[in-house]
XYZ file of C-alpha atoms in Angstrom:
588
model
C 125.469 113.587 66.956
C 122.818 114.756 69.558
C 120.022 112.546 69.863
C 117.199 114.840 68.498
C 114.032 114.535 71.089
C 110.597 114.956 69.418
C 107.862 114.451 71.822
C 106.408 117.586 73.557
C 106.702 116.001 76.893
C 110.145 115.608 76.829
C 110.724 119.710 76.389
C 109.921 120.650 79.939
C 110.359 124.457 79.797
C 112.627 125.759 81.853
C 111.822 128.605 84.462
C 113.451 130.757 86.911
C 114.120 128.970 90.436
C 111.429 131.517 91.988
C 108.276 130.107 90.265
C 109.280 126.692 91.830
C 107.503 125.418 95.158
C 110.127 126.059 98.010
C 110.363 123.952 101.311
C 111.525 125.459 104.562
C 115.291 126.325 104.125
C 114.672 127.715 100.603
C 115.433 125.052 98.085
C 113.406 124.656 95.213
C 112.304 120.917 93.421
C 112.485 120.156 89.980
C 114.293 121.847 87.055
C 116.174 125.266 86.369
C 113.957 127.526 84.090
C 115.197 130.116 81.517
C 115.612 133.548 82.672
C 114.271 136.882 80.874
C 116.745 138.936 78.817
C 118.990 138.519 77.030
C 116.684 136.221 75.012
C 118.135 133.417 73.159
C 117.732 133.954 68.829
C 118.082 131.815 66.226
C 118.727 133.822 63.016
C 117.859 131.465 59.722
C 119.359 133.281 56.275
C 122.067 132.389 53.638
C 122.454 136.347 53.806
C 125.708 137.610 55.596
C 124.070 141.404 55.548
C 121.079 140.147 57.135
C 123.264 138.989 59.909
C 124.813 142.030 60.316
C 121.360 143.637 60.778
C 120.025 141.781 63.177
C 123.603 141.582 65.019
C 123.998 145.393 64.656
C 120.268 146.165 66.172
C 120.756 143.664 69.069
C 123.546 143.863 71.677
C 124.634 140.965 73.849
C 122.779 142.306 77.240
C 119.512 141.873 75.085
C 120.405 138.506 72.845
C 122.107 135.583 72.473
C 122.232 135.321 68.675
C 122.618 131.620 66.753
C 123.011 132.297 62.841
C 122.212 129.130 60.281
C 121.980 129.061 56.916
C 119.686 126.298 56.022
C 116.251 124.896 57.238
C 117.881 121.406 58.132
C 120.103 123.451 60.546
C 117.668 125.401 61.590
C 115.766 122.148 62.486
C 118.922 120.736 64.043
C 119.292 123.686 66.555
C 115.624 123.893 67.636
C 115.451 120.443 68.828
C 119.304 120.670 70.285
C 118.277 123.685 72.275
C 115.182 125.865 72.858
C 114.834 129.662 71.544
C 112.410 132.147 72.390
C 112.180 132.883 68.460
C 113.263 132.115 65.219
C 113.916 134.657 62.854
C 113.647 132.825 59.452
C 114.743 134.919 55.770
C 111.621 134.863 53.483
C 113.895 133.411 51.032
C 115.075 130.815 52.856
C 111.362 129.677 53.781
C 109.759 126.906 51.822
C 106.162 126.044 51.849
C 105.269 124.485 55.947
C 108.615 125.712 57.346
C 107.008 126.669 60.412
C 105.016 124.116 60.872
C 108.098 121.862 60.930
C 110.043 124.302 63.093
C 107.111 124.168 65.358
C 107.401 120.270 65.425
C 110.888 120.273 65.985
C 111.250 122.461 68.390
C 108.240 122.597 70.912
C 106.696 126.251 71.581
C 108.952 127.956 68.787
C 108.120 130.948 67.708
C 108.864 132.049 64.170
C 109.037 135.482 62.526
C 109.252 135.925 59.505
C 112.092 138.355 58.435
C 111.324 139.982 54.831
C 108.534 139.859 52.470
C 108.280 136.456 51.036
C 107.723 136.453 46.765
C 104.079 135.823 45.289
C 100.807 137.409 46.443
C 99.493 136.470 49.967
C 103.100 134.614 51.416
C 102.652 136.689 54.361
C 99.038 135.235 54.680
C 100.487 131.938 54.242
C 103.041 132.164 56.423
C 100.935 133.348 59.087
C 98.846 130.610 58.802
C 101.318 128.324 58.703
C 102.030 129.528 62.339
C 104.424 132.591 61.921
C 104.158 134.612 64.924
C 104.518 137.382 63.041
C 106.389 139.194 59.957
C 109.243 142.183 60.084
C 110.194 143.607 56.509
C 113.673 144.112 56.777
C 113.462 147.652 55.064
C 113.369 149.798 57.868
C 113.381 147.596 60.552
C 114.472 149.322 63.257
C 115.591 148.293 67.192
C 112.446 148.891 68.613
C 110.287 146.813 65.912
C 112.410 144.394 66.206
C 112.540 144.057 70.211
C 108.962 144.565 70.255
C 108.277 140.946 67.821
C 110.931 139.047 69.696
C 109.647 140.133 73.383
C 106.331 139.218 71.899
C 107.347 135.740 70.905
C 109.529 135.306 73.838
C 106.664 135.927 76.156
C 103.923 133.789 74.064
C 106.649 131.054 74.384
C 106.746 131.135 77.906
C 103.287 131.450 78.579
C 102.563 128.391 76.735
C 105.396 126.412 78.542
C 104.177 127.308 81.739
C 100.891 126.232 81.255
C 102.432 123.089 80.052
C 104.684 122.807 82.958
C 101.658 123.349 85.453
C 100.114 120.620 83.542
C 103.079 118.180 83.588
C 104.329 118.780 86.920
C 103.094 118.301 90.662
C 102.478 121.961 91.738
C 103.482 120.848 95.522
C 106.769 119.395 94.906
C 107.920 120.395 91.505
C 108.372 116.795 90.297
C 106.843 115.430 86.971
C 103.661 114.389 87.475
C 101.747 111.112 86.247
C 101.419 112.548 82.956
C 105.376 113.253 82.164
C 106.227 110.513 84.152
C 104.227 107.762 82.005
C 105.392 109.498 79.000
C 109.159 109.644 79.534
C 108.778 106.100 80.139
C 107.232 105.227 77.178
C 110.396 107.018 75.090
C 112.646 105.314 77.281
C 110.874 101.732 76.227
C 111.069 102.588 72.632
C 114.653 104.106 72.681
C 115.899 100.423 74.316
C 114.087 98.555 71.604
C 115.042 100.804 69.037
C 118.729 100.496 69.972
C 118.278 96.701 71.386
C 120.115 97.761 74.177
C 121.299 95.278 76.616
C 120.755 97.879 79.347
C 116.630 98.528 80.013
C 114.792 100.244 82.604
C 113.298 99.978 85.676
C 110.448 101.375 87.741
C 110.713 101.857 91.453
C 106.815 102.659 93.105
C 106.588 103.575 96.630
C 104.519 105.525 99.421
C 104.805 106.423 103.000
C 103.859 104.120 105.602
C 101.323 105.752 108.268
C 100.896 108.944 105.755
C 97.408 109.398 106.692
C 98.096 109.414 110.020
C 100.188 112.455 109.864
C 97.544 114.164 107.923
C 95.223 113.572 110.291
C 96.709 114.353 113.006
C 99.176 117.023 112.667
C 97.611 118.819 109.544
C 97.798 118.655 106.047
C 99.959 121.754 106.309
C 102.829 118.990 107.810
C 101.633 116.221 105.199
C 102.852 119.090 102.454
C 106.169 119.924 104.020
C 106.598 116.018 104.432
C 106.268 115.337 100.911
C 108.462 118.005 100.011
C 111.179 116.734 102.131
C 110.185 113.339 100.742
C 110.543 114.510 97.163
C 114.156 116.069 97.698
C 115.736 113.118 99.391
C 114.678 111.220 96.844
C 115.852 113.214 93.985
C 119.158 113.765 95.561
C 119.384 109.707 96.144
C 119.009 109.148 92.268
C 121.789 108.722 89.675
C 122.159 111.436 86.935
C 119.203 111.086 84.159
C 116.694 109.420 86.679
C 113.411 110.298 87.152
C 110.971 110.752 90.332
C 107.769 111.736 89.791
C 104.683 112.185 92.634
C 101.696 110.251 91.450
C 99.217 112.012 93.567
C 98.769 111.466 97.622
C 101.576 109.985 98.684
C 102.861 107.758 95.862
C 105.889 108.234 93.695
C 107.305 106.606 91.026
C 111.228 106.485 89.697
C 112.307 105.966 86.610
C 115.667 104.373 86.250
C 117.356 104.418 82.425
C 119.813 101.914 81.259
C 119.973 99.180 84.206
C 121.970 96.360 83.700
C 120.207 93.859 85.962
C 117.775 93.960 89.722
C 121.449 94.256 91.209
C 121.917 98.319 90.026
C 117.668 98.934 90.886
C 118.384 97.791 94.047
C 121.192 99.394 94.889
C 119.339 102.473 93.797
C 115.906 101.457 96.092
C 118.732 100.973 98.889
C 119.929 104.439 98.876
C 116.322 105.371 98.676
C 115.305 103.475 102.049
C 118.398 105.330 103.722
C 117.747 108.582 103.048
C 114.035 108.057 104.103
C 115.552 106.591 107.206
C 116.749 110.042 108.877
C 113.936 111.940 110.690
C 112.586 114.700 109.353
C 112.126 118.015 111.115
C 108.336 119.859 110.255
C 106.644 122.509 112.483
C 108.519 121.415 115.136
C 108.243 117.915 115.348
C 110.531 114.734 114.909
C 108.827 112.880 112.081
C 110.175 109.343 111.234
C 109.386 108.005 107.487
C 109.556 104.428 106.409
C 108.341 103.389 102.938
C 108.453 99.899 100.901
C 109.882 100.166 97.537
C 108.306 97.744 94.446
C 110.598 97.079 91.743
C 109.814 96.193 88.054
C 112.227 95.406 85.224
C 111.285 96.281 81.647
C 111.254 93.320 79.587
C 111.562 93.344 75.498
C 107.756 94.220 75.055
C 106.769 96.253 78.652
C 104.336 98.670 78.378
C 104.361 101.705 80.599
C 101.009 101.367 82.219
C 102.311 97.600 82.806
C 105.383 97.794 84.040
C 104.047 100.761 86.869
C 101.269 98.059 87.890
C 103.885 95.533 88.155
C 106.208 97.698 90.629
C 103.079 98.752 92.374
C 102.437 95.165 92.909
C 105.551 94.336 93.955
C 105.640 97.235 96.765
C 102.472 95.518 98.083
C 104.727 92.411 98.710
C 107.246 94.316 99.865
C 104.887 95.794 102.724
C 103.169 92.428 103.565
C 106.913 90.975 104.090
C 107.570 93.674 106.672
C 107.572 97.030 105.456
C 110.903 99.147 105.151
C 112.485 97.167 102.540
C 112.102 96.582 98.617
C 110.703 93.739 96.531
C 111.260 92.498 92.851
C 108.477 91.979 90.698
C 108.181 88.489 89.418
C 104.978 86.735 87.473
C 103.992 84.695 90.687
C 103.191 88.123 92.174
C 101.282 88.891 88.774
C 99.455 85.486 89.324
C 98.530 86.350 92.809
C 97.264 90.080 92.046
C 95.180 88.676 89.629
C 93.942 86.235 91.604
C 92.823 89.135 94.538
C 91.645 91.295 91.576
C 89.118 88.214 91.076
C 88.224 87.423 94.417
C 87.766 91.514 95.111
C 84.779 90.846 91.607
C 83.300 88.054 93.337
C 83.461 89.454 96.821
C 81.934 92.676 95.301
C 79.216 91.073 93.797
C 78.199 88.655 96.415
C 77.642 91.691 99.174
C 75.605 93.117 96.673
C 73.544 90.223 96.055
C 73.712 89.486 100.007
C 75.178 85.750 99.220
C 76.589 85.068 102.615
C 76.151 83.561 105.263
C 76.242 84.290 108.773
C 76.799 81.586 111.622
C 76.530 82.019 115.356
C 78.979 80.181 117.835
C 77.633 79.992 121.283
C 78.912 81.840 123.996
C 77.922 79.952 127.381
C 78.422 80.707 131.351
C 81.465 78.948 132.663
C 79.306 78.244 136.392
C 76.137 76.227 134.470
C 76.800 76.019 130.710
C 73.941 77.966 130.207
C 73.611 80.126 126.800
C 74.793 83.665 127.096
C 74.478 84.927 123.566
C 76.328 83.926 120.493
C 78.981 85.218 118.141
C 78.183 86.143 114.760
C 80.525 84.676 112.173
C 80.239 85.862 108.590
C 81.292 82.690 105.935
C 81.549 82.581 102.016
C 83.026 79.986 99.527
C 86.294 81.218 100.684
C 88.005 81.115 104.133
C 87.566 84.323 106.354
C 90.911 85.382 107.064
C 91.355 85.549 102.662
C 88.285 86.872 101.978
C 88.459 89.279 105.170
C 91.722 91.244 104.402
C 90.654 91.741 100.622
C 87.941 93.443 102.286
C 90.137 95.758 104.340
C 92.136 96.325 101.419
C 89.301 97.361 99.013
C 87.149 99.073 101.547
C 84.553 96.439 100.946
C 84.879 95.657 104.705
C 82.371 98.918 104.980
C 79.055 97.245 102.975
C 80.459 93.914 104.036
C 80.142 94.685 108.054
C 76.815 96.720 107.137
C 75.233 93.279 105.880
C 76.346 91.112 109.040
C 75.732 93.882 111.621
C 71.770 94.065 110.775
C 71.823 90.450 110.576
C 73.264 90.002 113.754
C 70.974 92.754 114.784
C 67.600 91.302 113.711
C 68.659 87.756 115.123
C 69.238 89.411 118.730
C 66.025 90.847 118.365
C 64.292 87.462 117.154
C 65.754 85.204 119.820
C 66.179 87.999 123.019
C 69.653 86.893 123.244
C 72.909 88.898 123.072
C 74.900 88.584 119.457
C 78.295 89.981 119.352
C 79.922 91.132 115.703
C 83.151 91.714 114.910
C 84.528 94.702 114.168
C 87.422 96.616 112.128
C 89.575 99.278 112.714
C 88.755 100.471 109.123
C 85.127 100.147 110.318
C 85.449 102.015 113.385
C 87.036 104.408 111.844
C 84.381 105.381 108.857
C 82.656 108.627 109.376
C 79.100 106.694 109.255
C 79.826 103.826 111.434
C 77.705 105.129 114.724
C 74.959 105.915 112.388
C 75.045 102.351 110.893
C 75.231 100.954 113.936
C 71.605 102.987 114.850
C 70.391 102.202 111.827
C 70.809 98.334 112.771
C 69.408 98.970 116.055
C 66.344 100.742 115.129
C 65.189 98.793 112.137
C 65.345 95.565 113.888
C 63.848 96.589 117.447
C 67.180 95.077 119.664
C 66.962 95.705 123.268
C 69.367 97.748 124.446
C 72.632 95.608 125.183
C 71.815 92.717 122.954
C 74.038 94.085 120.541
C 77.660 94.285 121.268
C 80.910 94.750 119.467
C 84.102 93.019 119.456
C 86.805 95.022 118.071
C 90.087 93.499 117.948
C 93.055 94.391 120.209
C 95.203 95.297 116.812
C 92.626 97.863 115.833
C 93.169 99.914 118.937
C 97.168 100.394 118.172
C 96.379 103.280 115.861
C 94.725 106.603 116.262
C 92.291 105.541 119.467
C 90.962 108.498 120.746
C 88.229 108.783 117.729
C 87.353 105.213 117.887
C 87.128 105.415 121.608
C 84.550 108.576 121.457
C 82.424 106.272 119.119
C 82.413 103.010 121.281
C 81.320 105.260 124.053
C 78.743 107.299 121.966
C 76.987 103.629 120.626
C 77.074 102.452 124.311
C 75.825 106.042 125.769
C 73.205 106.519 123.245
C 72.217 103.301 122.149
C 73.125 100.497 124.969
C 75.610 98.768 122.542
C 78.753 97.573 124.551
C 81.892 96.282 123.371
C 84.563 93.410 123.963
C 88.226 93.879 123.554
C 89.083 90.914 121.051
C 91.916 88.550 120.790
C 93.235 90.039 123.572
C 96.957 88.891 124.775
C 98.871 89.375 121.803
C 100.281 92.211 122.955
C 99.380 94.561 120.168
C 96.835 97.067 123.156
C 98.684 99.717 125.299
C 97.818 98.985 128.839
C 97.721 102.438 129.060
C 94.853 102.646 126.687
C 92.838 99.709 128.021
C 91.507 101.174 131.669
C 90.042 103.784 129.064
C 88.396 101.171 126.812
C 84.509 101.707 127.020
C 84.032 98.232 126.950
C 82.308 95.556 129.821
C 84.884 92.542 128.680
C 87.894 91.084 127.428
C 88.213 88.047 124.844
C 91.020 86.079 125.509
C 92.969 85.229 121.949
C 92.216 81.523 121.267
C 96.044 80.756 120.707
C 96.926 81.087 124.370
C 94.037 79.366 125.605
C 94.553 76.440 123.240
C 98.196 76.324 124.813
C 97.540 76.897 128.226
C 97.787 72.695 128.872
C 100.879 72.250 127.352
C 102.868 75.605 128.354
C 102.735 76.863 131.628
C 103.518 80.192 130.919
C 100.619 80.466 128.527
C 98.266 79.541 131.794
C 100.213 82.333 133.797
C 99.316 84.528 130.910
C 95.629 83.664 131.227
C 95.778 84.023 134.964
C 97.320 87.553 134.401
C 94.621 88.630 131.862
C 91.589 87.159 134.066
C 92.700 89.300 137.151
C 93.873 92.493 135.203
C 90.275 92.446 133.856
C 88.398 92.374 137.567
C 90.324 94.775 138.330
C 89.256 97.035 135.781
C 86.080 96.058 136.569
C 85.388 94.051 133.738
C 84.167 90.051 132.462
C 86.494 87.851 130.449
C 85.360 85.567 127.330
C 87.798 82.910 126.409
C 88.112 81.332 123.147
C 89.176 78.340 121.506
C 87.627 76.088 124.202
C 88.189 72.615 122.725
C 88.264 70.016 125.537
C 86.216 69.707 128.986
C 89.984 69.831 130.514
C 90.462 73.633 129.370
C 86.552 74.523 130.391
C 87.926 73.325 133.544
C 90.920 74.898 133.899
C 89.850 78.322 132.850
C 86.940 77.980 135.539
C 89.371 77.768 138.262
C 90.814 81.139 136.836
C 87.468 83.026 137.427
C 86.510 83.483 133.868
C 83.128 84.426 133.384
C 82.444 83.133 129.714
C 83.681 80.331 127.350
C 83.165 79.599 123.006
C 84.571 77.175 121.532
C 83.672 73.931 119.781
C 83.870 71.902 123.034
C 80.509 73.471 123.904
C 79.313 74.169 119.784
C 80.722 74.693 116.160
C 79.117 77.940 114.639
C 75.606 77.018 113.850
C 73.233 78.331 111.043
C 70.323 80.687 112.063
C 67.956 77.601 112.051
C 70.546 75.987 114.618
C 70.901 78.634 116.898
C 67.216 79.391 117.024
C 66.445 75.750 118.254
C 69.480 76.001 120.758
C 67.393 78.998 121.791
C 64.221 77.160 122.156
C 65.995 74.413 123.718
C 67.566 76.402 126.407
C 70.226 73.595 127.350
C 73.302 73.620 128.502
C 75.653 74.390 125.092
C 77.679 71.388 125.264
C 78.337 68.705 122.722
C 77.183 65.884 125.144
C 74.043 67.690 125.145
C 73.910 68.835 122.046
């Protein structure tokens, strides 16, 4: 026996293909929809004469007529298959029949056929939801067709509105609302049947999708999303559901999954179909994604299952992208801890409960103080809280706090203070204004505030960043250093256009110089490259006198590291400026 579905959201209406969004080659995405006439009608009556009457007024080109002889059969029929209208014999009608039919078959339109007994019975039927009333006596084809057409148009109008509310207009896929409802139904059916096979959710988004939108335009991004929708839908098993949750985020519902291996097999197929290049607007785009997989337990809740798949996706991204990861309890604990850390960091930024330390940068020639690097410190390790700040966007207010502190100290001490800046900060539309505000409010002299931009930050869309740095140099005298150089992330082609005046050699290369001849040769090459480009060199990680001597011999102009001083508090840095002695541990 067919399992009758009672959720309104499960009965997504069926529309003509031309109502669906199309991609370049004319294909459509989503379900097929019901056409215009012939109308699908259900006649509910015990009287064979009624059947002959209605069938005689209609032909096969106008209507496909089904006949049942009881209300129970009518309820089963509308649950089994959508009907444009139900012609309900007044003699068969019991109180509330219209309401029951409408509940069992969403959007069902009931036309009362014949005159029910008792005064006010027609009014009662209309109040219960009947769309029309047709007396049998004198019923003709035109009257019947007019009533049926009105009911069918009304049903389709309601269904169209519901479809629009439950589907993504760009791809035609189910949206978040419909996906969550189908997931909830799947979980309920699993619990009711106590079946061994459960459900699984796959969550993924597109790597570097923002770059496509920003560089090629939203119309290209939209076409890309449509193609992704087509490919993923084609990679699924019959009965599975793919939905677009918003932006470039997609979710897949897998039903009757025996174990994680089945879900992983589907994820592998999705990764495979995504690996082929996509031809859009005369360009060949290579799309990648990472997939999180969450398996439903006996007490699974839709929102939590989607959340767990999302968490697993970020684990897959952290493991190297273009792969999948299955959610486990450890991921949940890690995600909860990250959320707590984000909350605490947000409060710390708002309360300015953070500390800025200042590590001296010295001149190689005589060990004299050349300036400081501002380093933000908190109760959590810098790498951990900075990563959370980057992920959540808190890096922008955090960076604002450090910039203002550094600009204020630079003005107070009359020396240069350098501040680390991330790609996300540089890409923020208000970054230049933020730096100007910090410089103007503190009264910092031109050249006394510098920005240290990590080499990895310049691997993205470099031109907007270059323009921002050039604007700050030309308008405010705020120059830039390329930080952590030597990790191999930046393009040498870009380097000669970098609007800065110094390279900072990565501390890892510096620390290995005395034990690894290859590292020493790389440092030597970096120094020569910088000098050929008219730039100076700052070496980080100088821990010993031997390193300082080797770097001096290579021509490195500035040194920074624990051999000279650890990061200092503002008071300690001020004392170092006032003393003006060589900033070495021996002199400290």
